[in-house]
Tab-separated table of C-alpha atoms and ligand atoms in Angstrom:
chain	number	residue	atom	x	y	z
A	41	MET	CA	-9.017	-24.073	-6.944
A	42	VAL	CA	-7.527	-23.355	-10.359
A	43	ARG	CA	-4.624	-20.931	-10.205
A	44	HIS	CA	-5.089	-17.340	-11.422
A	45	SER	CA	-2.625	-15.740	-13.869
A	46	SER	CA	-1.234	-13.388	-11.217
A	47	ARG	CA	-1.501	-12.669	-7.482
A	48	ILE	CA	-1.276	-9.732	-5.119
A	49	GLU	CA	0.438	-9.970	-1.748
A	50	LEU	CA	-0.395	-7.490	1.004
A	51	SER	CA	1.990	-6.825	3.862
A	52	GLN	CA	0.333	-6.694	7.268
A	53	SER	CA	3.422	-5.248	8.977
A	54	SER	CA	3.634	-2.395	6.457
A	55	LEU	CA	-0.038	-1.516	6.938
A	56	THR	CA	0.317	-1.584	10.732
A	57	ASN	CA	3.368	0.668	10.354
A	58	ASN	CA	1.405	3.132	8.183
A	59	ILE	CA	-1.583	3.260	10.514
A	60	ASN	CA	0.674	3.839	13.513
A	61	PHE	CA	2.484	6.614	11.661
A	62	ILE	CA	-0.797	8.322	10.754
A	63	ARG	CA	-2.022	7.933	14.332
A	64	LYS	CA	1.068	9.663	15.637
A	65	LYS	CA	0.553	12.511	13.163
A	66	ILE	CA	-3.098	13.142	14.027
A	67	GLY	CA	-2.743	12.690	17.763
A	68	GLU	CA	-4.742	11.008	20.502
A	69	GLY	CA	-8.486	10.733	20.421
A	70	VAL	CA	-8.922	11.170	16.664
A	71	ARG	CA	-10.630	8.323	14.873
A	72	ILE	CA	-9.301	6.972	11.586
A	73	SER	CA	-11.836	6.121	8.930
A	74	SER	CA	-10.100	3.822	6.481
A	75	VAL	CA	-11.208	4.761	2.959
A	76	VAL	CA	-11.648	1.516	1.033
A	77	LYS	CA	-13.416	2.760	-2.087
A	78	ALA	CA	-12.331	1.378	-5.491
A	79	ASN	CA	-11.723	-2.079	-4.039
A	80	ALA	CA	-9.472	-0.547	-1.371
A	81	TYR	CA	-7.527	1.357	-4.038
A	82	GLY	CA	-7.052	-1.956	-5.840
A	83	HIS	CA	-5.672	-3.769	-2.806
A	84	GLY	CA	-8.806	-5.915	-2.426
A	85	ILE	CA	-11.560	-4.761	-0.087
A	86	ARG	CA	-12.162	-8.032	1.773
A	87	SER	CA	-8.550	-8.804	2.632
A	88	PHE	CA	-7.805	-5.176	3.349
A	89	VAL	CA	-10.658	-4.650	5.813
A	90	LYS	CA	-9.462	-7.580	7.921
A	91	MET	CA	-5.879	-6.313	7.832
A	92	ALA	CA	-6.932	-2.807	8.859
A	93	GLU	CA	-8.912	-4.209	11.783
A	94	LYS	CA	-5.766	-6.041	12.909
A	95	ALA	CA	-4.000	-2.671	12.818
A	96	GLY	CA	-6.690	-1.273	15.113
A	97	VAL	CA	-8.946	0.484	12.605
A	98	GLY	CA	-12.672	0.292	13.350
A	99	HIS	CA	-14.265	2.579	10.770
A	100	PHE	CA	-14.479	2.160	6.991
A	101	ALA	CA	-15.599	4.587	4.289
A	102	THR	CA	-16.806	3.586	0.829
A	103	ALA	CA	-17.954	5.426	-2.281
A	104	SER	CA	-21.044	3.294	-2.819
A	105	ALA	CA	-23.596	1.075	-1.135
A	106	PHE	CA	-22.304	-1.768	-3.275
A	107	GLU	CA	-18.855	-1.449	-1.713
A	108	ALA	CA	-20.371	-1.042	1.739
A	109	GLU	CA	-22.041	-4.407	1.297
A	110	GLU	CA	-18.621	-5.981	0.716
A	111	VAL	CA	-17.223	-4.308	3.822
A	112	LEU	CA	-20.225	-5.500	5.808
A	113	ASP	CA	-19.361	-9.037	4.782
A	114	ALA	CA	-15.695	-8.786	5.717
A	115	LYS	CA	-15.704	-6.661	8.867
A	116	SER	CA	-16.122	-7.688	12.477
A	117	ASP	CA	-19.236	-6.682	14.431
A	118	SER	CA	-17.576	-3.821	16.231
A	119	SER	CA	-16.486	-1.900	13.113
A	120	ASP	CA	-18.592	0.774	11.433
A	121	VAL	CA	-19.212	1.414	7.740
A	122	MET	CA	-19.953	4.773	6.122
A	123	ILE	CA	-21.099	5.427	2.556
A	124	MET	CA	-19.730	8.747	1.263
A	125	GLY	CA	-21.225	8.507	-2.208
A	126	ILE	CA	-23.970	6.760	-4.094
A	127	LEU	CA	-26.825	5.197	-2.144
A	128	TYR	CA	-29.930	4.728	-4.269
A	129	ASP	CA	-33.342	5.527	-2.805
A	130	GLU	CA	-34.346	1.876	-2.868
A	131	ASP	CA	-31.328	0.901	-0.758
A	132	ILE	CA	-31.877	3.353	2.108
A	133	VAL	CA	-33.922	0.817	4.075
A	134	TRP	CA	-31.130	-1.734	3.629
A	135	ALA	CA	-28.556	0.771	4.909
A	136	VAL	CA	-30.595	1.695	7.979
A	137	GLU	CA	-31.423	-1.946	8.697
A	138	ASN	CA	-27.700	-2.799	8.635
A	139	GLU	CA	-26.746	0.230	10.753
A	140	ILE	CA	-24.636	1.661	7.953
A	141	GLU	CA	-23.786	5.347	8.254
A	142	PHE	CA	-24.257	7.403	5.116
A	143	TYR	CA	-23.814	10.915	3.746
A	144	VAL	CA	-26.851	13.084	3.144
A	145	PHE	CA	-26.230	16.002	0.801
A	146	ASN	CA	-29.699	17.163	-0.081
A	147	TYR	CA	-32.685	18.103	1.997
A	148	GLU	CA	-35.220	15.963	0.126
A	149	ARG	CA	-33.429	12.783	1.111
A	150	LEU	CA	-34.203	13.284	4.807
A	151	ALA	CA	-37.895	12.434	4.387
A	152	LEU	CA	-36.899	9.075	2.879
A	153	VAL	CA	-34.433	8.462	5.684
A	154	LEU	CA	-37.119	9.177	8.264
A	155	GLU	CA	-39.443	6.764	6.516
A	156	ALA	CA	-36.744	4.059	6.497
A	157	ALA	CA	-36.074	4.557	10.200
A	158	LYS	CA	-39.761	4.167	10.991
A	159	LYS	CA	-40.071	1.138	8.755
A	160	THR	CA	-37.081	-0.699	10.249
A	161	GLY	CA	-37.539	0.494	13.813
A	162	LYS	CA	-33.872	1.473	13.798
A	163	GLN	CA	-32.271	4.855	14.168
A	164	ALA	CA	-30.672	6.061	10.918
A	165	LYS	CA	-27.119	7.385	11.165
A	166	VAL	CA	-26.462	10.294	8.842
A	167	HIS	CA	-23.458	12.451	8.096
A	168	ILE	CA	-24.467	15.818	6.717
A	169	GLU	CA	-22.052	16.783	3.978
A	170	VAL	CA	-21.876	20.512	3.354
A	171	GLU	CA	-20.855	22.416	0.238
A	172	THR	CA	-17.718	24.419	0.931
A	173	GLY	CA	-16.178	24.912	-2.489
A	174	ALA	CA	-15.510	21.611	-4.222
A	175	ASN	CA	-18.906	21.802	-5.910
A	176	ARG	CA	-19.472	18.106	-6.294
A	177	THR	CA	-21.779	16.869	-3.531
A	178	GLY	CA	-22.688	18.844	-0.431
A	179	LEU	CA	-25.658	20.625	1.105
A	180	THR	CA	-25.875	24.339	0.303
A	181	LYS	CA	-26.335	27.149	2.804
A	182	VAL	CA	-29.957	27.566	1.752
A	183	ASP	CA	-30.810	23.982	2.643
A	184	PHE	CA	-28.761	23.817	5.805
A	185	LEU	CA	-31.096	25.504	8.296
A	186	PRO	CA	-34.146	23.457	7.237
A	187	THR	CA	-31.930	20.365	7.549
A	188	LEU	CA	-30.949	21.256	11.093
A	189	ALA	CA	-34.579	21.865	11.972
A	190	PHE	CA	-35.531	18.488	10.511
A	191	LEU	CA	-32.768	16.674	12.403
A	192	LYS	CA	-33.779	18.395	15.636
A	193	LYS	CA	-37.402	17.476	15.194
A	194	HIS	CA	-36.657	13.821	14.362
A	195	SER	CA	-33.640	13.181	16.569
A	196	LYS	CA	-35.211	9.987	17.849
A	197	GLU	CA	-35.345	8.444	14.371
A	198	ILE	CA	-32.262	10.077	12.839
A	199	ALA	CA	-28.895	10.396	14.565
A	200	PHE	CA	-26.860	13.432	13.506
A	201	LYS	CA	-23.732	11.326	13.360
A	202	GLY	CA	-21.422	13.695	11.578
A	203	LEU	CA	-20.845	17.019	9.853
A	204	CYS	CA	-18.351	16.814	7.020
A	205	THR	CA	-16.963	18.212	3.814
A	206	HIS	CA	-14.211	17.255	1.356
A	207	PHE	CA	-11.310	19.392	0.184
A	208	GLY	CA	-10.836	19.753	-3.528
A	209	GLY	CA	-7.054	19.447	-3.816
A	210	ALA	CA	-5.443	19.434	-0.367
A	211	GLU	CA	-2.397	17.620	-1.768
A	212	ASN	CA	-1.078	20.688	-3.612
A	213	PHE	CA	0.074	23.703	-1.628
A	214	SER	CA	-0.810	25.897	-4.593
A	215	ASN	CA	-4.440	25.210	-3.619
A	216	GLN	CA	-3.909	26.406	-0.063
A	217	PHE	CA	-6.122	29.489	-0.460
A	218	LYS	CA	-8.960	27.238	-1.600
A	219	ILE	CA	-8.469	24.804	1.275
A	220	ASN	CA	-8.487	27.709	3.744
A	221	MET	CA	-11.666	29.066	2.184
A	222	GLN	CA	-13.341	25.660	2.378
A	223	HIS	CA	-12.312	25.301	6.002
A	224	GLU	CA	-13.718	28.757	6.883
A	225	ARG	CA	-17.016	27.890	5.238
A	226	PHE	CA	-17.112	24.616	7.166
A	227	LYS	CA	-16.619	26.521	10.427
A	228	ASN	CA	-19.578	28.710	9.548
A	229	PHE	CA	-21.793	25.664	9.099
A	230	LEU	CA	-20.548	24.381	12.426
A	231	LYS	CA	-21.316	27.709	14.069
A	232	GLN	CA	-24.893	27.482	12.834
A	233	CYS	CA	-25.213	24.048	14.449
A	234	HIS	CA	-24.218	25.541	17.783
A	235	GLN	CA	-26.531	28.503	17.330
A	236	LYS	CA	-29.460	26.181	16.639
A	237	ASN	CA	-28.387	23.903	19.440
A	238	ILE	CA	-28.215	20.769	17.309
A	239	VAL	CA	-24.658	19.530	17.007
A	240	PRO	CA	-23.117	16.522	15.232
A	241	GLU	CA	-21.540	13.696	17.228
A	242	ILE	CA	-18.366	14.061	15.185
A	243	ARG	CA	-16.803	16.445	12.658
A	244	HIS	CA	-14.557	15.215	9.845
A	245	ILE	CA	-13.047	17.014	6.869
A	246	ALA	CA	-9.442	15.805	6.432
A	247	CYS	CA	-8.270	13.323	3.785
A	248	SER	CA	-4.702	11.935	3.835
A	249	ALA	CA	-3.047	15.127	2.621
A	250	ALA	CA	-4.920	17.390	5.046
A	251	ALA	CA	-4.424	15.016	7.974
A	252	LEU	CA	-0.670	14.923	7.346
A	253	ALA	CA	-0.034	18.553	6.489
A	254	TYR	CA	-2.881	20.736	7.816
A	255	LYS	CA	-3.124	20.026	11.541
A	256	ASP	CA	-6.012	22.452	12.079
A	257	THR	CA	-8.247	20.420	9.740
A	258	VAL	CA	-8.026	17.373	12.015
A	259	TYR	CA	-11.271	17.231	13.992
A	260	ASP	CA	-12.827	14.098	15.567
A	261	MET	CA	-12.183	11.787	12.630
A	262	VAL	CA	-10.001	11.770	9.505
A	263	ARG	CA	-10.768	9.895	6.289
A	264	ILE	CA	-7.550	8.222	5.197
A	265	GLY	CA	-7.177	6.669	1.767
A	266	VAL	CA	-3.910	6.846	-0.125
A	267	ALA	CA	-1.560	7.261	2.876
A	268	GLN	CA	-2.617	4.039	4.596
A	269	TYR	CA	-1.642	2.160	1.432
A	270	GLY	CA	1.837	3.593	1.834
A	271	PHE	CA	1.818	6.432	-0.701
A	272	TRP	CA	2.506	10.079	0.041
A	273	PRO	CA	-0.442	12.041	-1.375
A	274	SER	CA	1.988	14.267	-3.307
A	275	PRO	CA	5.570	15.564	-3.254
A	276	ASP	CA	4.285	18.691	-1.426
A	277	ILE	CA	3.021	16.627	1.486
A	278	TYR	CA	6.170	14.514	1.600
A	279	TYR	CA	8.430	17.569	1.683
A	280	SER	CA	6.371	19.265	4.357
A	281	HIS	CA	6.781	16.123	6.461
A	282	LEU	CA	10.558	16.177	5.901
A	283	GLN	CA	10.633	19.814	6.966
A	284	GLU	CA	8.674	18.973	10.097
A	285	ILE	CA	11.102	16.229	11.152
A	286	GLY	CA	14.224	17.983	9.821
A	287	LYS	CA	15.418	15.130	7.609
A	288	GLN	CA	16.456	14.716	3.982
A	289	SER	CA	14.386	11.611	3.404
A	290	ASP	CA	12.072	9.355	5.373
A	291	GLY	CA	10.618	5.909	4.803
A	292	ALA	CA	7.777	6.400	7.275
A	293	LEU	CA	5.142	5.138	4.845
A	294	LYS	CA	5.620	1.659	3.419
A	295	ARG	CA	3.964	0.220	0.320
A	296	ILE	CA	1.971	-2.832	1.288
A	297	PHE	CA	1.351	-4.133	-2.183
A	298	THR	CA	3.324	-6.650	-4.292
A	299	TRP	CA	2.061	-8.000	-7.608
A	300	LYS	CA	3.470	-11.283	-8.831
A	301	THR	CA	3.153	-13.826	-11.590
A	302	ASP	CA	5.269	-16.687	-12.980
A	303	VAL	CA	7.198	-17.325	-16.181
A	304	MET	CA	4.836	-19.126	-18.557
A	305	ASP	CA	7.336	-20.041	-21.243
A	306	VAL	CA	10.932	-19.317	-22.238
A	307	ARG	CA	12.046	-19.228	-25.863
A	308	ASP	CA	14.883	-18.252	-28.152
A	309	VAL	CA	14.272	-15.585	-30.764
A	310	GLU	CA	16.596	-15.179	-33.703
A	311	ALA	CA	17.988	-11.852	-34.849
A	312	GLY	CA	15.640	-10.155	-37.320
A	313	GLU	CA	12.451	-11.761	-35.930
A	314	PHE	CA	9.539	-9.656	-34.666
A	315	ILE	CA	8.097	-10.281	-31.204
A	316	GLY	CA	4.344	-10.381	-30.652
A	317	TYR	CA	1.794	-8.437	-32.685
A	318	GLY	CA	2.907	-6.172	-35.488
A	319	THR	CA	6.415	-4.936	-36.005
A	320	SER	CA	6.947	-2.717	-32.981
A	321	TYR	CA	9.819	-4.877	-31.723
A	322	GLN	CA	12.426	-6.530	-33.921
A	323	ALA	CA	15.250	-8.548	-32.371
A	324	SER	CA	18.564	-6.938	-33.327
A	325	GLN	CA	20.457	-10.003	-32.126
A	326	ASN	CA	19.686	-13.520	-30.997
A	327	MET	CA	17.825	-13.271	-27.725
A	328	LYS	CA	15.963	-15.179	-25.043
A	329	VAL	CA	12.480	-14.031	-24.019
A	330	ALA	CA	10.173	-15.081	-21.201
A	331	VAL	CA	6.402	-15.116	-21.723
A	332	MET	CA	4.156	-13.583	-19.036
A	333	PRO	CA	0.652	-15.057	-18.610
A	334	LEU	CA	-1.179	-11.741	-18.304
A	335	GLY	CA	-1.882	-8.579	-20.267
A	336	TYR	CA	-3.957	-5.415	-20.349
A	337	SER	CA	-7.180	-7.260	-19.574
A	338	ASN	CA	-5.548	-8.269	-16.274
A	339	GLY	CA	-4.663	-4.707	-15.321
A	340	TYR	CA	-1.153	-4.577	-16.791
A	341	PRO	CA	-1.246	-1.276	-18.717
A	342	ARG	CA	-0.785	-1.445	-22.490
A	343	ALA	CA	1.301	1.722	-22.197
A	344	GLN	CA	4.070	-0.493	-20.786
A	345	SER	CA	4.620	-1.908	-24.276
A	346	ASN	CA	8.345	-1.874	-25.166
A	347	ARG	CA	9.223	0.140	-22.041
A	348	GLY	CA	8.049	-1.456	-18.790
A	349	HIS	CA	10.158	-3.799	-16.656
A	350	VAL	CA	9.535	-6.819	-14.469
A	351	LEU	CA	11.858	-8.542	-12.001
A	352	ILE	CA	13.065	-12.115	-12.514
A	353	LYS	CA	15.768	-13.602	-10.264
A	354	GLY	CA	16.152	-10.127	-8.794
A	355	LYS	CA	17.069	-8.604	-12.161
A	356	LYS	CA	15.184	-6.162	-14.360
A	357	ALA	CA	13.791	-7.592	-17.590
A	358	GLN	CA	12.375	-5.198	-20.161
A	359	VAL	CA	9.041	-5.631	-21.907
A	360	VAL	CA	9.577	-6.388	-25.600
A	361	GLY	CA	6.725	-5.869	-28.059
A	362	LEU	CA	3.161	-4.834	-27.315
A	363	ILE	CA	1.263	-5.782	-24.190
A	364	ASN	CA	-1.434	-8.161	-25.494
A	365	MET	CA	-4.803	-8.807	-23.936
A	366	ASN	CA	-3.549	-11.814	-21.977
A	367	LEU	CA	0.190	-12.110	-22.678
A	368	PHE	CA	3.380	-10.131	-22.944
A	369	MET	CA	7.042	-10.908	-23.412
A	370	VAL	CA	10.176	-9.721	-21.616
A	371	ASP	CA	13.831	-9.890	-22.590
A	372	VAL	CA	15.773	-12.283	-20.344
A	373	SER	CA	18.883	-12.643	-22.524
A	374	HIS	CA	21.028	-11.240	-19.691
A	375	ILE	CA	19.530	-13.436	-16.940
A	376	PRO	CA	21.008	-16.938	-16.806
A	377	ASP	CA	18.899	-20.033	-16.407
A	378	VAL	CA	15.364	-18.576	-16.437
A	379	GLN	CA	12.860	-21.440	-16.158
A	380	VAL	CA	9.144	-21.899	-16.643
A	381	GLY	CA	7.511	-21.288	-13.270
A	382	ASP	CA	10.099	-18.779	-11.992
A	383	GLU	CA	8.565	-16.073	-9.868
A	384	VAL	CA	8.091	-12.706	-11.569
A	385	VAL	CA	7.535	-9.445	-9.685
A	386	LEU	CA	5.419	-6.975	-11.673
A	387	VAL	CA	5.222	-4.387	-8.888
A	388	GLY	CA	7.237	-4.527	-5.685
A	389	ARG	CA	10.549	-5.846	-4.481
A	390	GLN	CA	12.598	-8.906	-5.428
A	391	ASN	CA	16.054	-9.312	-3.879
A	392	ASN	CA	17.612	-5.850	-4.121
A	393	ASN	CA	15.519	-4.449	-6.941
A	394	THR	CA	12.142	-2.681	-6.870
A	395	ILE	CA	9.510	-1.821	-9.448
A	396	ASN	CA	7.415	1.084	-8.174
A	397	ILE	CA	3.869	1.888	-9.165
A	398	SER	CA	5.204	5.307	-10.078
A	399	SER	CA	7.412	3.737	-12.741
A	400	PHE	CA	4.145	2.770	-14.412
A	401	THR	CA	2.546	6.134	-14.202
A	402	GLN	CA	5.417	8.613	-14.198
A	403	VAL	CA	5.302	10.625	-11.028
A	404	THR	CA	1.792	11.905	-10.306
A	405	GLN	CA	0.093	10.235	-7.372
A	406	LEU	CA	-3.334	10.691	-8.870
A	407	LEU	CA	-2.326	8.353	-11.610
A	408	ASN	CA	-0.966	5.944	-9.008
A	409	ASN	CA	-4.500	5.742	-7.688
A	410	GLU	CA	-5.814	5.231	-11.191
A	411	MET	CA	-3.428	2.383	-11.940
A	412	LEU	CA	-4.085	0.667	-8.603
A	413	SER	CA	-7.842	1.058	-8.649
A	414	ARG	CA	-8.060	-0.559	-12.076
A	415	LEU	CA	-6.496	-3.837	-10.990
A	416	PRO	CA	-9.173	-6.484	-11.530
A	417	SER	CA	-10.879	-7.682	-8.380
A	418	ALA	CA	-10.528	-11.237	-9.727
A	419	ILE	CA	-6.789	-11.274	-8.958
A	420	PRO	CA	-6.394	-13.203	-5.702
A	421	ARG	CA	-5.123	-11.187	-2.725
A	422	LYS	CA	-3.035	-12.824	-0.067
A	423	VAL	CA	-2.004	-11.337	3.254
A	424	VAL	CA	1.637	-11.866	4.185
A	425	LYS	CA	3.680	-10.785	7.195
B	175	PLP	C1	-11.341	9.351	-1.534
B	175	PLP	C2	-11.834	10.191	-0.433
B	175	PLP	C3	-11.061	10.370	0.718
B	175	PLP	C4	-9.654	9.814	0.873
B	175	PLP	O1	-8.752	10.573	0.125
B	175	PLP	P1	-7.171	10.276	0.186
B	175	PLP	O2	-6.568	11.463	-0.453
B	175	PLP	O3	-6.938	9.022	-0.590
B	175	PLP	O4	-6.817	10.119	1.617
B	175	PLP	C5	-11.609	11.114	1.756
B	175	PLP	N1	-12.851	11.654	1.659
B	175	PLP	C6	-13.617	11.495	0.557
B	175	PLP	C7	-14.962	12.111	0.523
B	175	PLP	C8	-13.133	10.780	-0.523
B	175	PLP	O5	-13.886	10.646	-1.607
């Protein structure tokens, strides 16, 4: 196999640590659904699913049927897959046939699900998502009673696997009133289930932030994305954890991701010369630069031009000039004896230095997700200890 221009290493021990930490937080008897949408937040869905199974996870949530198909390929027989988002009408039969659980958020869909169950001879497994205040997807109050009646009538063909909703902004305490309102509305839906005597097998509403900071939102299952990858959902959630354990800082969650490449070329640049495209960087003295074999088309953000850093021989080397489509340069004047082929860390640790994802995106976790999820799936992922 020809070598790719960069590689991503995933730490099994860090993931196991994170899953165990989350387990301790949510308590016994609560199932973790590992959210692996967006190529497992850029970590690589196939490698990640296998790693999560090693850490004891047996349930995976995706945003699309397309992603679910990848999970199906990678997972062991005993794990379950759940589609939270897009499943086209023409793929419902495929989902039922493969025993994939999926969200239903409008009443009309149920007739198609029933049809698919009859056609395949298999029971469909649906999670009814209810509208509680995020106003994206979710069944409204008006449609809920007919839905319950339908599920009751066709319980042989359709399993009422779950009742769920999603919080719009649980990571910020300033949204607490909204989260509380959403939770109250969810409880009302649940009450109606009991009144009509048709109850879901499981209830699940908490994402990472809610699972870590709002204990009362932890029902039978939690849907964990960002935290399992080793990121606190926000400073609010981190500080509430510190308060809970009475400490000043805590390394309970560990990043599992390291992104590496190798020095492609090393060259001397004379004072007064410009580096790369245009004139955005001019050498003010004689310098030595190392060429990196990747650029913005490989997921390395163009915004890092003239300001990002990489690690070579454990030392920080600053990006000089613009990030090109497939190349960029770094200043290694201060690092002795840099050679072609030397390992470069783009994100992660080398010796005693670290480049964080947050140094790319300046603080907000949402942007962390954005940066990670845009890493091309073509970059090879390798699981390490
Ligand atoms: C992405 C997503 C999650 C996971 O959110 P995190 O904050 O990353 O834990 C949970 N539920 C739904 C419906 C989602 O779309």
